[in-house]
Short mmCIF file of C-alpha atoms in Angstrom, two decimals:
data_model
loop_
_atom_site.label_atom_id
_atom_site.label_comp_id
_atom_site.label_asym_id
_atom_site.label_seq_id
_atom_site.Cartn_x
_atom_site.Cartn_y
_atom_site.Cartn_z
CA MET A 20 0.00 0.00 0.00
CA ASP A 21 1.46 3.29 -1.08
CA SER A 22 1.60 6.44 0.94
CA SER A 23 -1.44 8.05 -0.75
CA GLU A 24 -3.64 5.11 0.16
CA LYS A 25 -2.42 5.27 3.77
CA GLU A 26 -3.18 8.94 3.91
CA GLY A 27 -6.69 8.24 2.58
CA LEU A 28 -7.28 5.62 5.24
CA VAL A 29 -6.11 8.01 7.93
CA VAL A 30 -8.47 10.71 6.65
CA VAL A 31 -11.38 8.25 6.59
CA GLU A 32 -10.59 7.04 10.13
CA GLU A 33 -10.32 10.62 11.38
CA SER A 34 -13.65 11.56 9.77
CA GLN A 35 -15.32 8.48 11.21
CA SER A 36 -13.93 9.20 14.67
CA SER A 37 -15.06 12.84 14.45
CA THR A 38 -18.54 11.71 13.35
CA THR A 39 -18.67 9.28 16.28
CA GLU A 40 -17.65 12.04 18.70
CA GLU A 41 -20.34 14.35 17.28
CA GLN A 42 -22.98 11.64 17.63
CA SER A 43 -21.94 10.86 21.19
CA ALA A 44 -21.95 14.55 22.03
CA ARG A 45 -25.41 14.93 20.46
CA ILE A 46 -26.68 11.91 22.43
CA SER A 47 -25.14 13.32 25.60
CA ASN A 48 -26.81 16.68 25.04
CA GLN A 49 -30.15 15.00 24.37
CA THR A 50 -29.73 12.92 27.51
CA ASN A 51 -28.90 15.99 29.59
CA LEU A 52 -31.84 17.87 28.09
CA HIS A 53 -34.16 14.95 28.80
CA SER A 54 -32.86 14.65 32.37
CA SER A 55 -33.27 18.39 32.96
CA GLU A 56 -36.82 18.24 31.64
CA THR A 57 -37.48 15.25 33.88
CA CYS A 58 -36.08 17.14 36.88
CA LYS A 59 -38.30 20.11 36.08
CA LYS A 60 -41.34 17.85 35.83
CA ASN A 61 -40.38 16.16 39.09
CA ASN A 62 -39.92 19.54 40.78
CA ILE A 63 -43.32 20.72 39.58
CA PHE A 64 -44.88 17.43 40.63
CA SER A 65 -43.17 17.56 44.01
CA VAL A 66 -44.72 20.98 44.71
CA PHE A 67 -48.15 19.36 44.59
CA LEU A 68 -47.02 16.09 46.13
CA GLU A 69 -45.25 17.58 49.15
CA PRO A 70 -48.42 18.76 50.98
CA VAL A 71 -49.97 15.31 50.48
CA GLN A 72 -46.86 13.63 51.87
CA TRP A 73 -46.89 16.07 54.79
CA ILE A 74 -50.50 15.20 55.61
CA GLN A 75 -49.68 11.49 55.31
CA MET A 76 -46.76 11.95 57.70
CA LEU A 77 -48.96 13.68 60.26
CA SER A 78 -51.64 11.01 59.88
CA SER A 79 -49.09 8.26 60.44
CA GLN A 80 -47.57 9.93 63.49
CA LEU A 81 -50.95 11.01 64.88
CA ASN A 82 -54.46 9.59 64.52
CA PRO A 83 -56.09 10.19 61.11
CA THR A 84 -59.42 11.17 62.69
CA PHE A 85 -57.55 13.81 64.70
CA ILE A 86 -56.25 15.29 61.43
CA ILE A 87 -59.81 15.19 60.06
CA GLY A 88 -60.93 17.00 63.22
CA ILE A 89 -58.41 19.80 62.62
CA VAL A 90 -59.57 20.14 59.02
CA LEU A 91 -63.25 20.31 60.00
CA VAL A 92 -62.90 22.58 63.03
CA TYR A 93 -60.24 24.95 61.71
CA GLY A 94 -61.15 24.72 58.04
CA LEU A 95 -64.95 24.56 58.09
CA ASN A 96 -65.97 25.76 61.55
CA LEU A 97 -63.45 28.56 62.10
CA GLY A 98 -62.20 29.28 58.57
CA PHE A 99 -65.37 29.18 56.48
CA SER A 100 -67.94 29.98 59.18
CA GLY A 101 -65.79 32.66 60.80
CA SER A 102 -65.11 34.51 57.54
CA PHE A 103 -68.65 34.13 56.20
CA PHE A 104 -70.01 35.23 59.58
CA LYS A 105 -67.78 38.30 59.60
CA VAL A 106 -68.89 39.68 56.23
CA VAL A 107 -72.57 38.76 56.52
CA THR A 108 -73.00 40.18 60.03
CA ASP A 109 -71.21 43.40 59.02
CA TYR A 110 -73.84 43.94 56.35
CA TYR A 111 -76.59 42.70 58.69
CA TRP A 112 -75.85 45.40 61.28
CA LYS A 113 -75.24 48.05 58.62
CA ASP A 114 -78.17 47.44 56.25
CA VAL A 115 -80.78 45.52 58.29
CA GLN A 116 -80.34 46.90 61.81
CA LYS A 117 -78.80 50.23 60.63
CA VAL A 118 -76.44 50.57 63.59
CA GLN A 119 -73.59 53.09 63.95
CA PRO A 120 -70.04 51.71 63.47
CA SER A 121 -68.98 52.48 67.05
CA VAL A 122 -72.00 50.55 68.37
CA VAL A 123 -71.29 47.62 66.03
CA GLN A 124 -67.78 47.44 67.49
CA LEU A 125 -69.33 47.07 70.95
CA TYR A 126 -71.65 44.34 69.66
CA ILE A 127 -68.78 42.51 68.00
CA GLY A 128 -66.92 42.69 71.29
CA LEU A 129 -69.75 40.67 72.80
CA TYR A 130 -69.08 37.94 70.24
CA TYR A 131 -65.91 37.23 72.22
CA ILE A 132 -67.78 36.30 75.40
CA PRO A 133 -67.96 32.58 74.45
CA TRP A 134 -64.25 32.73 73.63
CA ILE A 135 -63.47 34.34 76.96
CA MET A 136 -65.36 31.45 78.57
CA LYS A 137 -62.96 28.94 77.01
CA PRO A 138 -61.47 27.96 80.38
CA ILE A 139 -64.96 26.85 81.42
CA TRP A 140 -65.31 24.76 78.27
CA GLY A 141 -61.81 23.44 78.90
CA LEU A 142 -62.70 22.44 82.46
CA LEU A 143 -65.79 20.67 81.18
CA THR A 144 -63.78 18.65 78.66
CA ASP A 145 -61.06 17.82 81.20
CA VAL A 146 -63.04 16.89 84.32
CA PHE A 147 -66.64 16.31 83.18
CA PRO A 148 -66.62 13.33 80.81
CA ILE A 149 -69.94 12.24 79.35
CA ARG A 150 -70.46 8.46 79.14
CA GLY A 151 -66.71 8.00 79.47
CA TYR A 152 -65.68 10.50 76.76
CA ARG A 153 -63.96 13.83 77.43
CA ARG A 154 -63.95 15.30 73.91
CA ARG A 155 -66.52 13.69 71.62
CA PRO A 156 -69.75 14.84 73.33
CA TYR A 157 -68.65 18.46 73.28
CA PHE A 158 -68.32 18.42 69.49
CA VAL A 159 -71.96 17.32 69.37
CA VAL A 160 -73.02 20.07 71.76
CA ALA A 161 -71.12 22.68 69.74
CA GLY A 162 -72.72 21.59 66.48
CA ILE A 163 -76.28 21.64 67.82
CA LEU A 164 -75.86 25.02 69.53
CA GLY A 165 -74.28 26.72 66.51
CA GLY A 166 -76.74 25.30 64.00
CA ALA A 167 -79.86 26.15 66.02
CA SER A 168 -78.68 29.73 66.66
CA ALA A 169 -77.90 30.36 62.98
CA LEU A 170 -81.28 29.03 61.85
CA MET A 171 -83.12 31.16 64.38
CA VAL A 172 -81.62 34.50 63.32
CA ALA A 173 -81.96 33.58 59.63
CA ALA A 174 -85.58 32.38 59.79
CA ILE A 175 -87.18 35.01 62.02
CA GLY A 176 -87.56 38.41 60.39
CA ASN A 177 -87.58 41.82 62.11
CA LEU A 178 -85.71 40.56 65.15
CA PRO A 179 -84.99 43.11 67.88
CA ALA A 180 -81.30 43.96 68.04
CA ALA A 181 -80.89 42.32 71.47
CA ILE A 182 -82.37 38.98 70.35
CA ALA A 183 -80.39 39.03 67.10
CA LEU A 184 -77.22 39.71 69.09
CA ALA A 185 -78.00 36.80 71.43
CA CYS A 186 -78.47 34.44 68.46
CA LEU A 187 -75.21 35.57 66.86
CA ILE A 188 -73.43 35.06 70.17
CA GLY A 189 -74.87 31.52 70.13
CA VAL A 190 -73.25 30.94 66.74
CA THR A 191 -69.87 32.05 68.08
CA ALA A 192 -70.43 29.90 71.19
CA GLY A 193 -70.72 26.82 68.97
CA MET A 194 -67.49 27.78 67.23
CA ALA A 195 -65.72 28.37 70.56
CA ILE A 196 -66.76 25.04 72.12
CA ALA A 197 -65.64 23.09 69.05
CA ASP A 198 -62.39 25.07 68.97
CA VAL A 199 -61.52 24.49 72.62
CA THR A 200 -62.25 20.79 72.25
CA ILE A 201 -59.94 20.31 69.27
CA ASP A 202 -57.36 22.60 70.94
CA ALA A 203 -57.33 20.24 73.92
CA CYS A 204 -56.51 17.40 71.52
CA ILE A 205 -53.81 19.54 69.88
CA ALA A 206 -52.28 20.46 73.23
CA THR A 207 -52.16 16.80 74.24
CA ASN A 208 -50.50 15.76 71.00
CA SER A 209 -48.09 18.71 71.16
CA ILE A 210 -46.92 17.49 74.55
CA GLU A 211 -46.67 13.85 73.54
CA VAL A 212 -45.06 14.52 70.12
CA ARG A 213 -43.21 17.78 70.77
CA SER A 214 -41.39 17.85 67.42
CA LEU A 215 -44.69 18.05 65.53
CA ALA A 216 -46.14 21.01 67.47
CA PRO A 217 -45.15 23.59 64.81
CA ASP A 218 -46.49 21.28 62.09
CA MET A 219 -49.84 20.99 63.85
CA GLN A 220 -50.11 24.76 64.15
CA SER A 221 -49.13 25.10 60.49
CA LEU A 222 -51.90 22.66 59.55
CA CYS A 223 -54.35 24.69 61.63
CA GLY A 224 -53.24 27.86 59.86
CA VAL A 225 -53.51 26.32 56.39
CA CYS A 226 -56.97 24.90 57.07
CA SER A 227 -58.32 28.11 58.57
CA SER A 228 -56.91 30.18 55.69
CA ALA A 229 -58.32 27.80 53.06
CA GLY A 230 -61.72 27.84 54.75
CA ALA A 231 -61.60 31.61 55.01
CA LEU A 232 -60.78 31.82 51.30
CA ILE A 233 -63.97 29.96 50.45
CA GLY A 234 -66.04 31.85 53.01
CA TYR A 235 -64.89 35.29 51.94
CA SER A 236 -65.11 34.59 48.21
CA THR A 237 -68.73 33.40 48.48
CA SER A 238 -70.00 35.78 51.17
CA GLY A 239 -70.44 38.81 48.94
CA PHE A 240 -72.28 36.77 46.32
CA PHE A 241 -74.78 35.36 48.81
CA VAL A 242 -75.26 38.70 50.56
CA HIS A 243 -76.06 40.29 47.20
CA HIS A 244 -78.54 37.60 46.11
CA LEU A 245 -80.04 36.42 49.42
CA GLY A 246 -79.59 39.51 51.57
CA PRO A 247 -77.64 39.60 54.84
CA GLN A 248 -80.31 37.79 56.84
CA GLY A 249 -81.00 35.11 54.23
CA ALA A 250 -77.29 34.38 53.82
CA LEU A 251 -77.03 33.51 57.52
CA VAL A 252 -78.86 30.24 56.87
CA LEU A 253 -75.66 28.86 55.33
CA LEU A 254 -74.02 29.10 58.75
CA ALA A 255 -76.17 26.15 59.84
CA ILE A 256 -74.32 23.77 57.48
CA PRO A 257 -70.84 23.58 59.15
CA PRO A 258 -72.33 22.69 62.59
CA VAL A 259 -73.79 19.54 60.99
CA PHE A 260 -70.27 18.31 60.19
CA ILE A 261 -69.06 19.22 63.66
CA THR A 262 -71.87 17.13 65.13
CA VAL A 263 -70.86 14.18 62.94
CA LEU A 264 -67.22 14.66 64.02
CA GLY A 265 -68.31 14.00 67.60
CA PHE A 266 -69.33 10.49 66.57
CA VAL A 267 -66.32 9.57 64.43
CA ILE A 268 -63.23 11.15 66.04
CA TYR A 269 -61.10 8.59 67.85
CA GLU A 270 -61.07 8.70 71.62
CA MET A 271 -60.63 5.88 74.09
CA ARG A 272 -63.67 5.42 76.25
CA SER A 273 -62.80 5.59 79.93
CA SER A 274 -65.21 3.13 81.43
CA GLY A 275 -63.51 3.42 84.80
CA LEU A 276 -64.05 7.17 85.03
CA GLN A 277 -67.65 7.04 86.21
CA TYR A 278 -67.38 10.13 88.36
CA GLU A 279 -69.56 10.62 91.35
CA LYS A 280 -70.49 14.19 92.23
CA LYS A 281 -68.00 14.42 95.08
CA LYS A 282 -65.16 12.98 93.02
CA THR A 283 -65.95 15.31 90.12
CA MET A 284 -65.79 18.37 92.36
CA GLU A 285 -62.47 17.15 93.78
CA ASN A 286 -61.03 16.85 90.28
CA LEU A 287 -62.43 20.25 89.40
CA GLY A 288 -60.73 21.76 92.44
CA VAL A 289 -57.45 20.08 91.56
CA ALA A 290 -57.65 21.43 88.00
CA VAL A 291 -58.37 24.96 89.22
CA ARG A 292 -55.50 24.82 91.71
CA GLY A 293 -53.24 23.46 88.97
CA MET A 294 -54.12 26.39 86.73
CA TYR A 295 -53.50 28.85 89.53
CA SER A 296 -50.14 27.35 90.48
CA THR A 297 -49.02 27.24 86.85
CA ILE A 298 -49.98 30.80 85.94
CA LYS A 299 -47.88 32.10 88.86
CA PHE A 300 -44.64 30.95 87.24
CA PRO A 301 -42.79 33.90 85.61
CA GLN A 302 -42.08 31.85 82.49
CA VAL A 303 -45.85 31.45 82.13
CA TRP A 304 -47.44 34.75 83.17
CA LYS A 305 -44.93 36.96 81.35
CA PRO A 306 -45.57 35.63 77.81
CA SER A 307 -49.29 35.42 78.64
CA LEU A 308 -49.26 39.11 79.56
CA TYR A 309 -47.45 39.95 76.34
CA MET A 310 -50.00 38.07 74.24
CA TYR A 311 -52.83 39.96 75.92
CA LEU A 312 -51.23 43.41 75.61
CA SER A 313 -50.12 42.90 72.01
CA LEU A 314 -53.77 42.31 71.09
CA ALA A 315 -55.38 44.84 73.43
CA LEU A 316 -53.12 47.76 72.51
CA SER A 317 -53.83 47.31 68.81
CA ILE A 318 -57.24 48.97 68.93
CA SER A 319 -59.65 47.77 66.27
CA THR A 320 -60.83 50.20 63.59
CA HIS A 321 -62.45 47.57 61.39
CA GLU A 322 -66.04 48.80 61.46
CA GLY A 323 -65.07 52.39 60.78
CA GLN A 324 -63.02 51.27 57.78
CA PHE A 325 -65.77 48.90 56.59
CA TYR A 326 -68.39 51.65 56.61
CA TRP A 327 -65.92 53.91 54.78
CA TYR A 328 -65.14 51.21 52.17
CA THR A 329 -68.81 50.92 51.25
CA ASP A 330 -69.76 54.62 51.47
CA PRO A 331 -70.61 56.05 48.01
CA LYS A 332 -69.57 59.62 48.88
CA ALA A 333 -66.62 59.64 51.27
CA GLY A 334 -65.13 56.25 50.42
CA PRO A 335 -64.38 54.16 47.34
CA ALA A 336 -67.90 52.58 47.41
CA PHE A 337 -66.80 48.96 47.05
CA SER A 338 -69.58 46.53 46.12
CA GLN A 339 -70.64 43.58 48.26
CA GLU A 340 -68.97 41.12 45.91
CA PHE A 341 -65.71 43.06 45.86
CA VAL A 342 -65.59 43.26 49.66
CA GLY A 343 -65.77 39.46 49.72
CA ILE A 344 -63.06 39.26 47.06
CA ILE A 345 -60.79 41.54 49.11
CA TYR A 346 -61.09 39.26 52.13
CA ALA A 347 -60.75 36.13 49.96
CA ILE A 348 -57.46 37.32 48.50
CA GLY A 349 -56.40 38.15 52.05
CA ALA A 350 -57.15 34.54 53.04
CA MET A 351 -54.87 33.33 50.24
CA ALA A 352 -52.20 35.68 51.56
CA SER A 353 -52.69 34.11 55.00
CA MET A 354 -51.77 30.74 53.51
CA VAL A 355 -48.63 32.35 52.10
CA GLY A 356 -47.87 33.57 55.62
CA VAL A 357 -48.29 30.03 56.96
CA LEU A 358 -45.96 28.72 54.24
CA ILE A 359 -43.33 31.35 55.02
CA TYR A 360 -43.47 30.46 58.71
CA HIS A 361 -43.38 26.72 58.09
CA LYS A 362 -40.47 26.86 55.64
CA THR A 363 -38.21 29.54 57.13
CA LEU A 364 -39.30 30.76 60.57
CA LYS A 365 -40.34 27.80 62.73
CA ASP A 366 -36.80 27.27 64.03
CA LEU A 367 -36.22 30.88 65.13
CA PRO A 368 -36.34 31.87 68.83
CA PHE A 369 -39.68 33.20 70.05
CA ARG A 370 -38.43 36.66 71.03
CA ASN A 371 -36.60 37.42 67.77
CA LEU A 372 -39.49 36.25 65.62
CA LEU A 373 -42.20 38.11 67.55
CA PHE A 374 -40.12 41.31 67.69
CA PHE A 375 -39.74 41.59 63.92
CA ALA A 376 -43.31 40.39 63.33
CA GLN A 377 -44.68 43.11 65.64
CA LEU A 378 -42.46 45.73 64.00
CA LEU A 379 -43.77 44.80 60.57
CA TYR A 380 -47.31 44.69 61.96
CA GLY A 381 -47.07 48.28 63.16
CA THR A 382 -45.40 49.72 60.06
CA SER A 383 -47.71 47.89 57.63
CA GLY A 384 -50.66 49.60 59.30
CA MET A 385 -49.51 52.82 57.66
CA LEU A 386 -50.91 51.45 54.39
CA ASP A 387 -54.40 51.93 55.87
CA LEU A 388 -53.53 55.52 56.62
CA ILE A 389 -52.32 56.13 53.06
CA PHE A 390 -55.51 54.61 51.68
CA ILE A 391 -57.90 56.59 53.90
CA LEU A 392 -56.11 59.85 53.06
CA ARG A 393 -56.34 58.81 49.37
CA TRP A 394 -52.63 59.36 48.85
CA ASN A 395 -52.69 56.28 46.65
CA LEU A 396 -54.61 58.31 44.03
CA VAL A 397 -51.97 61.02 44.20
CA LEU A 398 -49.38 58.33 43.45
CA GLY A 399 -51.53 57.04 40.60
CA ILE A 400 -52.43 53.74 42.29
CA PRO A 401 -56.09 52.69 41.81
CA ASP A 402 -58.20 51.96 44.89
CA TYR A 403 -58.85 48.36 43.88
CA PHE A 404 -55.18 47.52 43.44
CA PHE A 405 -54.06 49.34 46.58
CA VAL A 406 -56.63 47.79 48.93
CA ILE A 407 -55.82 44.27 47.72
CA THR A 408 -52.09 44.91 48.19
CA GLU A 409 -52.72 46.28 51.69
CA GLU A 410 -54.90 43.31 52.61
CA CYS A 411 -52.30 40.79 51.43
CA VAL A 412 -49.46 42.44 53.33
CA SER A 413 -51.55 42.71 56.48
CA ARG A 414 -52.69 39.09 56.37
CA ILE A 415 -49.22 37.65 55.75
CA ILE A 416 -47.73 39.59 58.65
CA SER A 417 -50.67 38.81 60.95
CA ARG A 418 -50.32 35.08 60.29
CA ILE A 419 -46.56 35.14 60.86
CA ARG A 420 -47.23 36.98 64.11
CA TRP A 421 -50.05 34.70 65.25
CA ILE A 422 -48.67 31.17 64.70
CA PRO A 423 -45.65 31.48 67.04
CA MET A 424 -48.01 32.77 69.72
CA MET A 425 -50.04 29.57 69.36
CA VAL A 426 -46.91 27.43 69.52
CA LEU A 427 -45.81 29.39 72.59
CA SER A 428 -49.21 28.73 74.20
CA THR A 429 -48.87 24.96 73.71
CA ARG A 430 -45.43 25.13 75.33
CA LEU A 431 -46.94 26.64 78.49
CA CYS A 432 -49.50 23.86 79.10
CA PRO A 433 -48.79 21.35 81.91
CA ILE A 434 -49.68 17.73 81.30
CA GLY A 435 -52.94 16.62 82.92
CA ILE A 436 -54.82 19.92 82.53
CA GLU A 437 -53.54 20.77 79.07
CA GLY A 438 -57.02 21.32 77.68
CA THR A 439 -58.05 23.58 80.54
CA PHE A 440 -54.84 25.60 80.59
CA PHE A 441 -54.67 26.03 76.83
CA ALA A 442 -58.25 27.26 76.99
CA LEU A 443 -57.18 29.73 79.70
CA LEU A 444 -54.46 31.10 77.44
CA MET A 445 -56.91 31.38 74.55
CA CYS A 446 -59.29 33.16 76.93
CA ILE A 447 -56.55 35.69 77.60
CA ASP A 448 -56.16 36.20 73.85
CA SER A 449 -59.92 36.59 73.42
CA LEU A 450 -59.98 39.08 76.27
CA GLY A 451 -57.29 41.03 74.42
CA SER A 452 -59.40 41.00 71.26
CA LEU A 453 -62.46 42.11 73.24
CA THR A 454 -60.45 44.98 74.73
CA SER A 455 -59.25 45.89 71.24
CA LYS A 456 -62.81 45.97 69.86
CA TRP A 457 -64.33 47.95 72.71
CA SER A 458 -61.46 50.43 72.98
CA GLY A 459 -61.58 50.90 69.21
CA GLY A 460 -65.33 51.51 69.38
CA MET A 461 -64.85 54.11 72.09
CA VAL A 462 -62.11 55.87 70.12
CA LEU A 463 -64.33 55.90 67.01
CA HIS A 464 -67.12 57.43 69.13
CA MET A 465 -64.77 60.00 70.71
CA PHE A 466 -63.58 61.18 67.30
CA HIS A 467 -67.16 61.24 65.94
CA VAL A 468 -66.74 58.60 63.24
CA THR A 469 -70.31 57.71 62.22
CA ARG A 470 -72.18 56.08 59.31
CA THR A 471 -71.68 59.18 57.19
CA ASP A 472 -68.89 61.22 58.82
CA PHE A 473 -65.35 59.85 58.34
CA THR A 474 -63.40 63.09 58.77
CA ASN A 475 -61.33 61.84 61.73
CA LEU A 476 -61.02 58.20 60.67
CA TRP A 477 -57.42 58.76 59.57
CA LEU A 478 -56.54 60.01 63.05
CA VAL A 479 -57.99 56.90 64.71
CA VAL A 480 -55.94 54.69 62.36
CA LEU A 481 -52.80 56.70 63.16
CA ILE A 482 -53.35 56.22 66.91
CA ARG A 483 -53.79 52.49 66.32
CA ASN A 484 -50.49 52.25 64.41
CA ILE A 485 -48.57 54.16 67.08
CA MET A 486 -49.88 51.82 69.77
CA ARG A 487 -48.87 48.79 67.71
CA ILE A 488 -45.30 50.04 67.45
CA ALA A 489 -45.25 50.95 71.15
CA THR A 490 -45.93 47.28 71.95
CA LEU A 491 -42.31 46.54 70.99
CA GLY A 492 -41.31 47.88 74.41
CA LEU A 493 -42.93 44.78 75.97
CA ILE A 494 -40.97 42.21 73.98
CA PHE A 495 -38.80 41.43 77.03
CA LEU A 496 -41.79 39.45 78.37
CA VAL A 497 -41.30 36.85 75.63
CA PRO A 498 -38.78 34.06 76.35
CA LYS A 499 -35.62 33.77 74.25
CA ALA A 500 -36.08 30.02 73.94
CA ASP A 501 -36.41 28.14 70.67
CA GLN A 502 -39.83 26.97 69.58
CA SER A 503 -38.96 23.32 70.30
CA ASP A 504 -37.75 23.95 73.86
CA ALA A 505 -39.67 23.03 76.99
CA LEU A 506 -40.56 26.28 78.75
CA ILE A 507 -41.98 24.93 82.00
CA PRO A 508 -40.53 22.31 84.35
CA PRO A 509 -42.03 18.85 83.92
CA ASP A 510 -42.86 18.69 87.65
CA ILE A 511 -44.70 22.01 87.65
CA LEU A 512 -47.83 20.33 89.02
CA THR A 513 -46.19 17.50 90.94
CA LYS A 514 -44.63 19.63 93.66
CA ASN A 515 -47.88 19.65 95.58
CA SER A 516 -49.69 17.03 93.51
CA THR A 517 -48.85 14.27 91.10
CA VAL A 518 -50.14 13.30 87.71
CA VAL A 519 -51.29 9.71 87.58
CA SER A 520 -51.62 8.11 84.17
CA ASP A 521 -53.51 4.90 83.57
CA ASP A 522 -55.05 3.07 80.67
CA GLU A 523 -58.33 4.87 81.01
CA GLY A 524 -57.35 8.49 81.20
CA MET A 525 -55.45 11.12 83.10
CA GLU A 526 -56.31 12.88 86.34
CA LEU A 527 -54.58 14.94 89.00
CA VAL A 528 -54.40 13.35 92.42
CA GLN A 529 -53.34 15.11 95.62
CA LYS A 530 -50.18 13.78 97.21
CA ASN A 531 -51.89 12.93 100.48
CA GLU A 532 -54.59 11.04 98.56
CA LYS A 533 -51.90 9.02 96.80
CA ASP A 534 -50.25 8.19 100.13
CA GLU A 535 -53.56 6.97 101.49
CA VAL A 536 -54.00 4.73 98.47
#
């Protein structure tokens, strides 16, 4: 073979090798492209799959009917009913009863009476079992009470304001009893499975926000087509599910806890003494005081702003449907707040998280001031866009501020009276909300904010924002501990009494009684 033939073979081999390299490179690029597309699809799929896996994890670690109970109570009873109730009753007092905004604030404050009574409901669930059950019968009672009250105010026309108020308080009483009963279950599980306490509160927040989204988005539609009074009939539907929950939620029947009257009163006394001895601890009363003051000092201006929103002369004259849409978008923002907390904030210390949350809470309130003064129009921002933005910011910050307070409350509950003590802490929160409503109503009255006069509404909102920021001076009352830390000693109730656990339930027994046994 001559040299020319050899050179030809070399050229052919080189061209073949280059072609092979190009093909392999092309195949490699296609493989990488396919793998990247697969990763993208998996990432998109995982976004939807992750919540399902999270729920499955909670159901495997806890009882599935307990998870169903959270969904029904927080999603349907508190989320949907609470949001629907808020919008419909606002229009009911404004258009049917024709009440001044300052007076409506006083009426709404009375809605909190059943929530302030939560320690009583907690005592009932802890020390007054019915046919051996401590939780299930109270779901049934809550459902019947809430449903009957809603039907009464919806069916009877031309009700006097006092009777209508009593019926609406009955609706909130049904919500409160169901809430305190599921909260007792949550407190128990938070103590037994401490690592899942933030997850349980996140689930509560997601369910309540999702329910509120549905309630707010439909409330304006039903108010427009059925009227405020006719729309109240829908509030009788969620109590039916709460009643059914009382029959299906898992709870061990305590056949040995057939309390006689004397024994029941002894257990009641022990529970009351346990609450008193626990609340005296500085690591308990200090954060409890902060939670109350942070709510009470933020005076409520909601009714004044609501009347202004819907006023055709002084305000932007939002329609009934759009008011519901505003709140519905705010409920979606609440879910974003829950997601932000769950993904990035649940491992931060209580004090640091609540400090920055309160700071943002106070400064974000200035958006209300800008809107009422109509500075948004000067900046060229339409009312519809600005109010939705303000609602989203407010809801996200409120949720980030609220969830750690709930986690902190579960950390302060001693075993044995966890339902009662958690209800006491929630009573303190409700008392703070009641103070906020009534003080806000008085400030609205002092500055002469009425159904038609909103001249000084901006000043009331400014006072509210200043008081929110001033609350930062009380942050020293919040512990520096992490959210997974135990904040109270495990023997907080066993210094003068001991907690006896058996197969049938849990009760507090005095030390001298134990010695006699």
